[in-house]
XYZ file of C-alpha atoms in Angstrom:
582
model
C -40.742 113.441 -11.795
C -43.080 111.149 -9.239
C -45.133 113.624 -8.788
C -45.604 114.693 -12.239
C -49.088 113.605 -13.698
C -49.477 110.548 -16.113
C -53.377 110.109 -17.185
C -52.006 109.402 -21.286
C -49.946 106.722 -23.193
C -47.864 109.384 -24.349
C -46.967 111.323 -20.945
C -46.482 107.649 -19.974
C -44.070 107.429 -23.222
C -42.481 110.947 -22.023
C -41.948 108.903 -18.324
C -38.687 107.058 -18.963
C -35.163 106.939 -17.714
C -32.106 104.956 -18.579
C -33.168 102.257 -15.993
C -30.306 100.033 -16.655
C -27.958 102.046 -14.680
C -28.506 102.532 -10.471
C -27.408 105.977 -10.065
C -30.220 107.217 -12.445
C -32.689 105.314 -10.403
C -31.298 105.585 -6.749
C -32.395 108.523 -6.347
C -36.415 108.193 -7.153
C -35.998 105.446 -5.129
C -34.918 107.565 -2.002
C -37.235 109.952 -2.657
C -39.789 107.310 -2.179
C -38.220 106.224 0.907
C -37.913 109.836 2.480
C -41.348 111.378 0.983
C -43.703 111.945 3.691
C -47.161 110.067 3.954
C -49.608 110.840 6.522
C -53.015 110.082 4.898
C -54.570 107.176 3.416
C -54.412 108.440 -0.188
C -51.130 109.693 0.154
C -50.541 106.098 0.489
C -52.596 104.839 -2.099
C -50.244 107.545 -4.344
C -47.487 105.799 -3.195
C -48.184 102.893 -3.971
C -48.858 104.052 -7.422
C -45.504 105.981 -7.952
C -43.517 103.357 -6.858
C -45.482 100.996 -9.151
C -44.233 103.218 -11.987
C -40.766 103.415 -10.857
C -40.796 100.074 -10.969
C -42.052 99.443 -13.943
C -39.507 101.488 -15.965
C -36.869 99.409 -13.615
C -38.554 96.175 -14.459
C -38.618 97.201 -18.389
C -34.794 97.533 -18.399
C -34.371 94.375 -17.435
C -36.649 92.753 -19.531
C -35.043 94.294 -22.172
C -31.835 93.112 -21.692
C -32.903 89.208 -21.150
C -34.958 89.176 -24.311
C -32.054 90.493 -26.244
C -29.546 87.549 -24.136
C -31.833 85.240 -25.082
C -32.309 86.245 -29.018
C -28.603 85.978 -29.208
C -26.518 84.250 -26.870
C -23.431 84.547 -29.142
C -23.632 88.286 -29.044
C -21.018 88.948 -26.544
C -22.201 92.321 -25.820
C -25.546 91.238 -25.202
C -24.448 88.277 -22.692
C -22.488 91.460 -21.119
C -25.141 93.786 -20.750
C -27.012 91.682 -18.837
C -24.431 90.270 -16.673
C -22.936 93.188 -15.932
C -26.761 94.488 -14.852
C -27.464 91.201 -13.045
C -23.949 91.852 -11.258
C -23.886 95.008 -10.436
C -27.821 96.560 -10.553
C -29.550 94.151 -8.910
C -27.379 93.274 -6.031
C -27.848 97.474 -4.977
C -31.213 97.505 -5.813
C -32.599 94.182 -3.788
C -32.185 95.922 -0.290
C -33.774 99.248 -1.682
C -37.124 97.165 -2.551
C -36.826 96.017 0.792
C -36.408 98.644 2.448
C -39.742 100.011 0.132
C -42.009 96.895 0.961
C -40.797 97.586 4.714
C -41.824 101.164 4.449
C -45.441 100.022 2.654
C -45.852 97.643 5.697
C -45.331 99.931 8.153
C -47.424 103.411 6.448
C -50.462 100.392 6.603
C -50.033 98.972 9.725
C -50.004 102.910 11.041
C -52.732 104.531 8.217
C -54.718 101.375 7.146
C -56.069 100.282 3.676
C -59.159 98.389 2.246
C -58.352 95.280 3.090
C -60.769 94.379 -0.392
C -58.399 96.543 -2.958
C -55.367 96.090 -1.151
C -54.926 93.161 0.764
C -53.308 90.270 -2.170
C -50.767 93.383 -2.141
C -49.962 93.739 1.075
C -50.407 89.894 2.300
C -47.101 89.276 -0.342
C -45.178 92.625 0.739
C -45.333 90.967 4.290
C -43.980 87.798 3.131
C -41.291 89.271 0.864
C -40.408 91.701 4.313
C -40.220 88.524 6.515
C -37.803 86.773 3.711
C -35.694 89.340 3.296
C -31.367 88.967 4.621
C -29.041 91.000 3.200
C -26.819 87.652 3.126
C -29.037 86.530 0.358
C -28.300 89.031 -1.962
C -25.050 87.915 -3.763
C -26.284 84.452 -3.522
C -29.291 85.339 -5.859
C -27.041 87.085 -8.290
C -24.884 83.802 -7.559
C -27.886 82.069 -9.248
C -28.899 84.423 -11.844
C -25.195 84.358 -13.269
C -25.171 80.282 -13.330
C -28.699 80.515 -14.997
C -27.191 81.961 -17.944
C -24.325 79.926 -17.832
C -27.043 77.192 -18.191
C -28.721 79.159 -21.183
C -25.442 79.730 -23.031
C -24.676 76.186 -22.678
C -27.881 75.031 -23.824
C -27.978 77.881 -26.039
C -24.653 76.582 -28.130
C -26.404 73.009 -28.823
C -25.923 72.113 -32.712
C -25.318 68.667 -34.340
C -24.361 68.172 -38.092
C -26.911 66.168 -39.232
C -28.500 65.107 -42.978
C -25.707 67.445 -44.167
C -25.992 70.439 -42.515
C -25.537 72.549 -39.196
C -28.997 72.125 -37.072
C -30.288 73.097 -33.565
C -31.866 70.720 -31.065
C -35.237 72.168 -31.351
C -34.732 71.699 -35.447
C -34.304 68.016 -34.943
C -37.423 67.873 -33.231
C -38.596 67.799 -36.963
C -36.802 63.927 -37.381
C -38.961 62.011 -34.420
C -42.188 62.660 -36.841
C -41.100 61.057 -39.927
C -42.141 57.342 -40.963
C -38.239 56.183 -41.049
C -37.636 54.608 -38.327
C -34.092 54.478 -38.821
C -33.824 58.378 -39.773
C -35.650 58.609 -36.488
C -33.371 56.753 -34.625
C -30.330 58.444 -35.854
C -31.219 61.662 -35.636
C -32.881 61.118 -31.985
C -28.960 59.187 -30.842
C -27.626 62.793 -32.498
C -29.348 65.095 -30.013
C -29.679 63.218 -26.942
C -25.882 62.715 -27.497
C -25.202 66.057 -28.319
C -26.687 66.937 -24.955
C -25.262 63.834 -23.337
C -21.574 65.610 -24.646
C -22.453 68.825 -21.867
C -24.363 66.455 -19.563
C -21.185 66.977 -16.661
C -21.207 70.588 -17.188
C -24.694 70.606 -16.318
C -24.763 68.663 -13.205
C -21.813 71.033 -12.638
C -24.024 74.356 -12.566
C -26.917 72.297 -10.931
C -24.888 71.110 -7.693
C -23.806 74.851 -7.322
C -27.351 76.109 -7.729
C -28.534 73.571 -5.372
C -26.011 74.227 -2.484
C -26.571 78.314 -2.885
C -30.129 78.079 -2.695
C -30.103 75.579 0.602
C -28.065 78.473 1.935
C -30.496 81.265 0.571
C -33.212 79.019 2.083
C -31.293 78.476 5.992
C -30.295 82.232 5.839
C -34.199 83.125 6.089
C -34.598 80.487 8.907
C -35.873 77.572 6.846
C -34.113 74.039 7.566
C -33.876 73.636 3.578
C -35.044 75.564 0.516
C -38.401 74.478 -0.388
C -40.123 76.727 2.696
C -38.680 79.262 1.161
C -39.587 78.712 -1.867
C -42.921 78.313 -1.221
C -43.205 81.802 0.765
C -41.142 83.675 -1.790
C -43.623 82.103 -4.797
C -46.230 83.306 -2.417
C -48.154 80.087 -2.592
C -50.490 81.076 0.235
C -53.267 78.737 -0.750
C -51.768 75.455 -1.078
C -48.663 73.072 0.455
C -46.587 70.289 -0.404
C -49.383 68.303 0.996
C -51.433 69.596 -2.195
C -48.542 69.117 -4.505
C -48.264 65.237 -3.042
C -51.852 64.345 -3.707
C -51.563 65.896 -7.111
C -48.240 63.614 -7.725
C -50.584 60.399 -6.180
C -53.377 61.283 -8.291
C -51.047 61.163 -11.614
C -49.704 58.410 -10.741
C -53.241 56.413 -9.935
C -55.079 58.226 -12.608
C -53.282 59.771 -15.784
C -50.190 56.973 -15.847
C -52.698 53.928 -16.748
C -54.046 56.424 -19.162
C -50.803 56.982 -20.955
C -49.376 53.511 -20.758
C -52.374 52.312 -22.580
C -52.289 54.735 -25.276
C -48.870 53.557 -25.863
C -49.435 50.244 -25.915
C -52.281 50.854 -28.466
C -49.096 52.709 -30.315
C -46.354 49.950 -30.132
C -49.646 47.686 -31.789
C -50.243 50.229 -34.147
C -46.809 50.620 -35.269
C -46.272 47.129 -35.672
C -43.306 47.310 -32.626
C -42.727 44.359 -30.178
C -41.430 47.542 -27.602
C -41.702 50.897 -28.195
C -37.946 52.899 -28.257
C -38.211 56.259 -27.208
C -37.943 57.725 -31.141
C -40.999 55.951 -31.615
C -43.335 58.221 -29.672
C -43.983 60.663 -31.594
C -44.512 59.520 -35.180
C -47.825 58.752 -36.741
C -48.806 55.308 -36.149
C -50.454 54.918 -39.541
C -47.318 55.657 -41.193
C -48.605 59.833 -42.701
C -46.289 62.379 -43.244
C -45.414 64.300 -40.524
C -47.679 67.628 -39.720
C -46.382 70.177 -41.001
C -48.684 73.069 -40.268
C -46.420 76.408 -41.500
C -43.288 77.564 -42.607
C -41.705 80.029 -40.932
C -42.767 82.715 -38.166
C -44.004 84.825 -40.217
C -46.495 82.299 -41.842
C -47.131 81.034 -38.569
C -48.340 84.363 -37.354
C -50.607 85.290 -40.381
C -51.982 81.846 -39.272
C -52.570 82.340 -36.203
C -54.245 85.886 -36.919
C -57.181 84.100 -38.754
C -57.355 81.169 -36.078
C -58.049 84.108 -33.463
C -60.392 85.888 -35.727
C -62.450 82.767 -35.576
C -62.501 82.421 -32.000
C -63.401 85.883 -30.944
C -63.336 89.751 -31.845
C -61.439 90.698 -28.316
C -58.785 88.283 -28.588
C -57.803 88.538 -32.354
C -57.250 92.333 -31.913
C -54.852 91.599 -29.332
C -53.372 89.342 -31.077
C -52.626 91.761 -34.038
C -51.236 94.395 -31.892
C -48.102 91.982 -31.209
C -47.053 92.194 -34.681
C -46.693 90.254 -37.906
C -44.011 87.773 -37.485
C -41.001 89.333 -39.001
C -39.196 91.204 -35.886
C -35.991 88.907 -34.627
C -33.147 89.190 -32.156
C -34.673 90.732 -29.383
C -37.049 93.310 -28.419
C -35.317 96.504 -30.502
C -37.489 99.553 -31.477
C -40.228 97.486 -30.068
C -40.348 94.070 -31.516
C -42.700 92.133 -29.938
C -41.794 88.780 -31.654
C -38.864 86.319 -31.862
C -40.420 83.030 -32.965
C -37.816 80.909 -35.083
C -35.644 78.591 -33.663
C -31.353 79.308 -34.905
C -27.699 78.821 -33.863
C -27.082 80.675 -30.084
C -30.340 80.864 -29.525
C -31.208 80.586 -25.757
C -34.080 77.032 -25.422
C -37.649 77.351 -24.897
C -40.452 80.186 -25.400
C -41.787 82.447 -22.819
C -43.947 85.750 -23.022
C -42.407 88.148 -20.785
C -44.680 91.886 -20.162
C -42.417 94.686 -20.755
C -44.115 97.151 -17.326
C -43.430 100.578 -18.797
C -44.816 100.108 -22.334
C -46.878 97.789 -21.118
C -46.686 95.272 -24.306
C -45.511 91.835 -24.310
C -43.059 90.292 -26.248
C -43.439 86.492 -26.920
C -39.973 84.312 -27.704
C -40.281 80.835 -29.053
C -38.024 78.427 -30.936
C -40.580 77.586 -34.092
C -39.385 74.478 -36.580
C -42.745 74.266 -38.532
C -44.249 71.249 -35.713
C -47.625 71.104 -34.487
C -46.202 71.425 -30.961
C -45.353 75.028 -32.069
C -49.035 76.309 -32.891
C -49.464 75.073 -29.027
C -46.711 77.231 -27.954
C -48.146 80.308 -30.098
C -51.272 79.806 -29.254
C -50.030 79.149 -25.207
C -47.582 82.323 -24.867
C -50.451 84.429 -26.717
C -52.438 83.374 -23.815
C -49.979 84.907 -21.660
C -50.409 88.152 -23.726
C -54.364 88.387 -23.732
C -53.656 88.228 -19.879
C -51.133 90.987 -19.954
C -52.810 92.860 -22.199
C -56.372 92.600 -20.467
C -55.118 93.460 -17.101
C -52.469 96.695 -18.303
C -55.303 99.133 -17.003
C -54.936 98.077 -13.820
C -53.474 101.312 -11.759
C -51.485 98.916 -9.249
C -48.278 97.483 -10.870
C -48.335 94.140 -8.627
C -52.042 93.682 -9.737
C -51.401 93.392 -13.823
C -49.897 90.452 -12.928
C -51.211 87.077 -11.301
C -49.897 83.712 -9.580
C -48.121 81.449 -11.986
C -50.769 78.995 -11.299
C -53.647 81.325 -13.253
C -51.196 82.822 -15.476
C -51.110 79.433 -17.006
C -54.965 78.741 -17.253
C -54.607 81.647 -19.211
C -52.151 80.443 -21.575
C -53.051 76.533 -21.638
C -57.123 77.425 -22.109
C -55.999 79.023 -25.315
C -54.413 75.657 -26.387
C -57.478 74.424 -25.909
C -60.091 77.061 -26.786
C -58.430 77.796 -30.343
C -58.362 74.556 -31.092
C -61.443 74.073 -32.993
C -60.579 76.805 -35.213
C -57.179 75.131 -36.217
C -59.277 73.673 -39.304
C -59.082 76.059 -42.372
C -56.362 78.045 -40.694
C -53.257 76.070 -40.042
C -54.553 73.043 -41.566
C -57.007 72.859 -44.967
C -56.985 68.797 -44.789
C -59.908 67.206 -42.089
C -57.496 64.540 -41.748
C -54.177 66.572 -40.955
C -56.647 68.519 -38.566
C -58.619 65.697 -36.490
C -54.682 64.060 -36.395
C -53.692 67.403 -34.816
C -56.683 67.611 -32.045
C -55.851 64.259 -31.047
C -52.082 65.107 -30.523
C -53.237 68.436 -28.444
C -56.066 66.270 -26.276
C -53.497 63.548 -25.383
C -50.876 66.271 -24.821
C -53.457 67.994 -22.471
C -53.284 64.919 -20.143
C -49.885 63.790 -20.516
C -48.014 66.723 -19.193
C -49.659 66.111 -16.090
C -47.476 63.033 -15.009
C -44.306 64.756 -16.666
C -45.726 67.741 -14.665
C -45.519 65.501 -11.436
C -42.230 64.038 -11.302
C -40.460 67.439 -12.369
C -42.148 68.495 -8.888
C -41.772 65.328 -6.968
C -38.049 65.623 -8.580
C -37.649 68.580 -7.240
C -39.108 68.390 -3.522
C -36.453 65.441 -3.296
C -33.247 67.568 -4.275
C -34.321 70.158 -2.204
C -34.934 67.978 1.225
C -31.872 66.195 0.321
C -29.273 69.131 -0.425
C -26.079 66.991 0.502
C -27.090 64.300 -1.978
C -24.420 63.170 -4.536
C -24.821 62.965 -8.603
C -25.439 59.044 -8.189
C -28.077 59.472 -5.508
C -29.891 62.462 -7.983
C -29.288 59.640 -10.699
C -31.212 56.522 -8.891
C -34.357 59.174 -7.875
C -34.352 60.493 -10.888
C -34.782 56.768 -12.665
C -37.082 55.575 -9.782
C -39.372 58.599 -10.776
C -39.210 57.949 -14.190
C -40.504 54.010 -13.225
C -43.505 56.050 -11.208
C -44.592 58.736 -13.726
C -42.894 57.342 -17.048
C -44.227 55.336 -19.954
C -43.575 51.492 -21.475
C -40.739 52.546 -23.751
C -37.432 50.483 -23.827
C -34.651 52.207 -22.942
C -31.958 49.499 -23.158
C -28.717 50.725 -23.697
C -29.721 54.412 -23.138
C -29.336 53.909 -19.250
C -27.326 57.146 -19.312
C -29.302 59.448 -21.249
C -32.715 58.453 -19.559
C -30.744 59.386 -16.224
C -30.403 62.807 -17.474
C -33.810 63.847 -19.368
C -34.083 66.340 -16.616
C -31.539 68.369 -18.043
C -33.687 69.662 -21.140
C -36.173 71.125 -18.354
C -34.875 74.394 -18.314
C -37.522 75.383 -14.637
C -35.070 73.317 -12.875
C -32.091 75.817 -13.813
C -33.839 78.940 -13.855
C -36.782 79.256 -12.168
C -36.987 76.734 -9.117
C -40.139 75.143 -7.895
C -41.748 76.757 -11.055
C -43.477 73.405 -12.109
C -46.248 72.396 -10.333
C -48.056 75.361 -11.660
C -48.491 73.592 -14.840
C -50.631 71.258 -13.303
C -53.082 73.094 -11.312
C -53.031 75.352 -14.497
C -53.821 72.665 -16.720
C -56.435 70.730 -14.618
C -58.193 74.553 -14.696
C -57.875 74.705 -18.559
C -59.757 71.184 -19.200
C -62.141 72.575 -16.925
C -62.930 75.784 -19.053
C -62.470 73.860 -22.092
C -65.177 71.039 -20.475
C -67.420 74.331 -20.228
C -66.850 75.465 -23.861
C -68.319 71.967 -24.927
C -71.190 71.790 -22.380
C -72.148 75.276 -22.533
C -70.551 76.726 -25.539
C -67.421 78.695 -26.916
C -68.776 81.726 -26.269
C -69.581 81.816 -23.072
C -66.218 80.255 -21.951
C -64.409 82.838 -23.381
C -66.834 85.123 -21.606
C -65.590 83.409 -18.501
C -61.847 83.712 -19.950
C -61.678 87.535 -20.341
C -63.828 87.924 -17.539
C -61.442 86.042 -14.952
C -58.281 86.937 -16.969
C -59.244 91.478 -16.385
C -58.651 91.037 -12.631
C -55.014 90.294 -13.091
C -53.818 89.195 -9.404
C -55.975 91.629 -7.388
C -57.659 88.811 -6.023
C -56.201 85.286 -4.116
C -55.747 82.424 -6.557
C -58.867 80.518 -5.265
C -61.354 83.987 -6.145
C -59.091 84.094 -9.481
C -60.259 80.494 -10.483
C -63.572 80.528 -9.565
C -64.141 84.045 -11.643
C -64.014 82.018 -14.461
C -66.202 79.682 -13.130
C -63.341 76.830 -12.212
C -63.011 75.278 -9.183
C -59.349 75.596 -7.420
C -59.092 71.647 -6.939
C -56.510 69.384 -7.807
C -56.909 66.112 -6.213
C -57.776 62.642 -7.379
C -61.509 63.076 -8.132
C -60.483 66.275 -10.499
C -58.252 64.268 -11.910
C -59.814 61.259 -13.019
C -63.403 63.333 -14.230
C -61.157 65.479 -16.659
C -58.969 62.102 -17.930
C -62.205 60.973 -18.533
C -63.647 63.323 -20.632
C -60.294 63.671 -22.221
C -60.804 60.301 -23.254
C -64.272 60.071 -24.306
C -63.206 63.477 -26.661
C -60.063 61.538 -28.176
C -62.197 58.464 -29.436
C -64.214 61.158 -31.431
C -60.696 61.703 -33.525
C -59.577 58.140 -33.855
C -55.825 57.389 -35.070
């Protein structure tokens, strides 16, 4: 079978085992192991057959944590996936090892280009050096309290105004002009999530303590060199990541606290509360910009076919809105938000197919035609790099991945008007949300890292400590608003970020992405729409065959993200808002 030909989609199609179970892959994976290579391009066919092995492995997988996620209440679904994180990937982690050893050591013997090959075989190195077989139930350690984290999170509901509704439902509350509906349904949630806030900190001090040992079992005194190496973050340090935190903090923190001090005047408020941040300060109806995922989609079809030709086909080819609960006979949609379903959105590429499926939790907000338009970005990246013969290469560091997705927050923006919204008011309201939103993630972006860097040096730490850097962060990075009597719930806001849990040190990418996105959206106003999107799909086809830095600058960015970054894109930011006044 890995030596059969594949040139077609549909000998591709005619390519597929039951990946899900190890004895039907073990095997293709020996015969990998044992197959004999003498010659550079039986090496570069290798490389290629294992790429498609691992693809169809990969595919499984994703699979089975779409269909988790759809439905964490289906109790066969939670156990499919366990029972694969369990039981599959604890056998299969030292077979990949024992393949990126063998790739290492046909090169080091044969030799590659060093031009086509060398972002592969610089992170097969690192992920060789990381390897200990010690590690291997700790990660499945992790993977199984991840879910427990998702199920928990997952099984969030409060009875409010009369009926059963989900967190990201009551999202819906903080935009209306009551500010006593606002404050009771904002006490509902955060208490709601205050109710599970020990069972939290419960399946965070366990994560924390296995990955310190994951991180001393490669040699590292704590978890974040590990980290680091395993994320592949060859181009940048802590160091970086600390001058980005400074640089919010100097830069973008003025910027916000002003902006909500102009917001406690607007409103009227002596102090702001925190379920007074997101309502219109002029007292409008909230945005409501669709009704359901379907609409939302149809929507977002004729923003795209606005923007440009490329993209909007794309686009179509995911669907029209109506698929739900998972990815079955090929969905490649789950957008509204219901009971047991798993928080956030994500687009995750399904290898084998090669088409991605995007998951989101839509309540009819503005924020969710950022997510759409942000996890499509994702897909146009997928999708414009699934040529690519090398498996590793379709995809790229997190840090680009996300210039994808945030430029298209950006870039589509424009053509929000007569799509989503027919009023010039309701749309100029809705560019100034997305502008300021642009700029303050960064700080939020900052102190989730900065958070983060301190657990991890300080492994041993107790709940109380986490508590008092947690609030002395918030003081650094957070706004003006008056959190009297909520002492305990602001102590635990990092709960809701789901990176944390999941996916650690996955964070700081946001901001390096974003500070790339203003910079391609600063092009599309200096030198057009066109030709950043030009710069886009250009950038976005090389998928990760090329180091981050190389990645950025192919669509003409530069890979910066100090103070003086900083403050020119705030800037502009600015200068753009006043154009949309409140």
């Amino acid at each position: 079978l890995l030596s059969r030909p594949v040139a077609t989609r549909q000998e591709l199609e005619k390519w597929i085992l039951d990946a899900t179970r190890f004895e039907t892959v073990e095997p293709f994976i020996r015969q990998l192991l044992s197959r004999p290579v003498a010659t550079r391009q039986e090496l570069e066919k290798w490389i290629l057959d294992r790429g498609e092995l691992t693809a169809q492995i990969s595919e499984a997988r994703a699979n089975l944590y779409i269909t988790m996620t759809c439905d964490t209440e289906d109790a066969a679904a939670q156990r499919a996936y366990l029972t694969y994180i369990e039981e599959v990937t604890p056998k299969l982690t030292p077979l990949f090892f024992e393949l990126d050893k063998r790739l290492v050591e046909l090169e080091s013997r044969i030799g590659l280009d060093p031009a086509r090959y060398g972002v592969l075989l610089r992170a097969a190195r690192a992920d060789v050096d990381l390897f200990r077989e010690e590690n291997v139930p700790l990660e499945t350690q992790l993977a199984v309290l991840g879910q427990k984290y998702d199920s928990i999170c997952g099984a969030m509901t409060v009875q409010f105004e009369g009926e059963e509704q989900t967190l990201p439902r009551m999202a819906r509350y903080q935009e209306v002009t009551d500010r006593g509906l606002r404050e009771r349904a904002w006490r509902a949630t955060a208490e709601r999530r205050l109710r599970d806030a020990d069972a939290i900190d419960a399946v965070y001090d366990e994560m924390v303590r296995t990955r310190d040992r994951v991180g001393r079992n490669a040699g590292f005194p704590n978890f974040i060199g590990y980290a680091y190496k395993s994320k592949h973050r060859f181009d940048y340090g802590p160091e970086h990541c600390r001058a980005f935190h400074d640089a919010c903090e100097k830069v973008v923190v003025p910027f916000a606290r002003r902006l909500e001090r102009e917001r406690a005047a607007l409103l009227g408020v002596e102090t702001l509360r925190p379920w007074d941040l997101s309502v219109d300060v002029k007292g409008r109806a909230p945005l409501r910009p669709f009704t359901n995922g379907a609409d939302l989609i149809a929507k977002g079809r004729d923003c795209f076919d606005r923007l440009d030709p490329t993209l909007a086909r794309m686009f179509r080819s995911l669907g029209d809105g109506t698929e739900a609960r998972g990815s079955r006979d090929g969905a490649g949609l789950d957008l509204d938000s219901r009971k047991g379903k798993a928080p956030g959105g994500y687009q995750y590429m399904r290898d084998r197919s090669r088409r991605p499926f995007i998951f989101m939790n839509a309540a009819g907000l503005q924020r969710d035609i950022e997510t759409l338009v942000h996890e499509a970005g994702h897909a146009f990246h997928s999708l414009l790099s699934r040529e690519e013969p090398i498996l590793e290469y379709r995809s790229a560091p997190i840090e680009f991945c996300e210039v994808a997705s945030m430029s298209m927050e950006l870039l589509s923006m424009p053509h929000w008007r007569g799509t989503f919204y027919s009023s010039e008011e309701d749309f100029r309201r809705a560019c100034r949300q997305n502008l300021k939103h642009s700029v303050l993630l960064l700080p939020w972006t900052a102190q989730i890292d900065a958070f983060q860097h301190w657990v991890y040096a300080n492994p041993g730490h107790t709940r109380e400590e986490r508590r008092r850097e947690w609030l002395a962060l918030e003081d650094r990075f957070g706004g003006i608003a008056d959190w009297s009597g909520l002492e305990d719930i602001r102590a635990s806001l990092w709960h809701r970020q789901l990176h944390l849990f999941g996916l650690p040190f996955y964070y700081i990418e946001y901001g390096i992405a974003r500070l790339g996105a203003l910079q391609l959206w600063l092009h599309a106003i200096e030198h057009g729409e066109a030709a950043a999107v030009r710069n886009y799909v250009k950038g976005l086809s090389l998928g990760g065959s090329r180091p981050l830095p190389d990645l950025f600058a192919a669509c003409g960015l530069a890979f910066d993200f100090g103070a003086a970054t900083v403050e020119r894109l705030v800037e502009r930011v600015a200068i753009e808002m006043e154009k949309v006044p409140e």
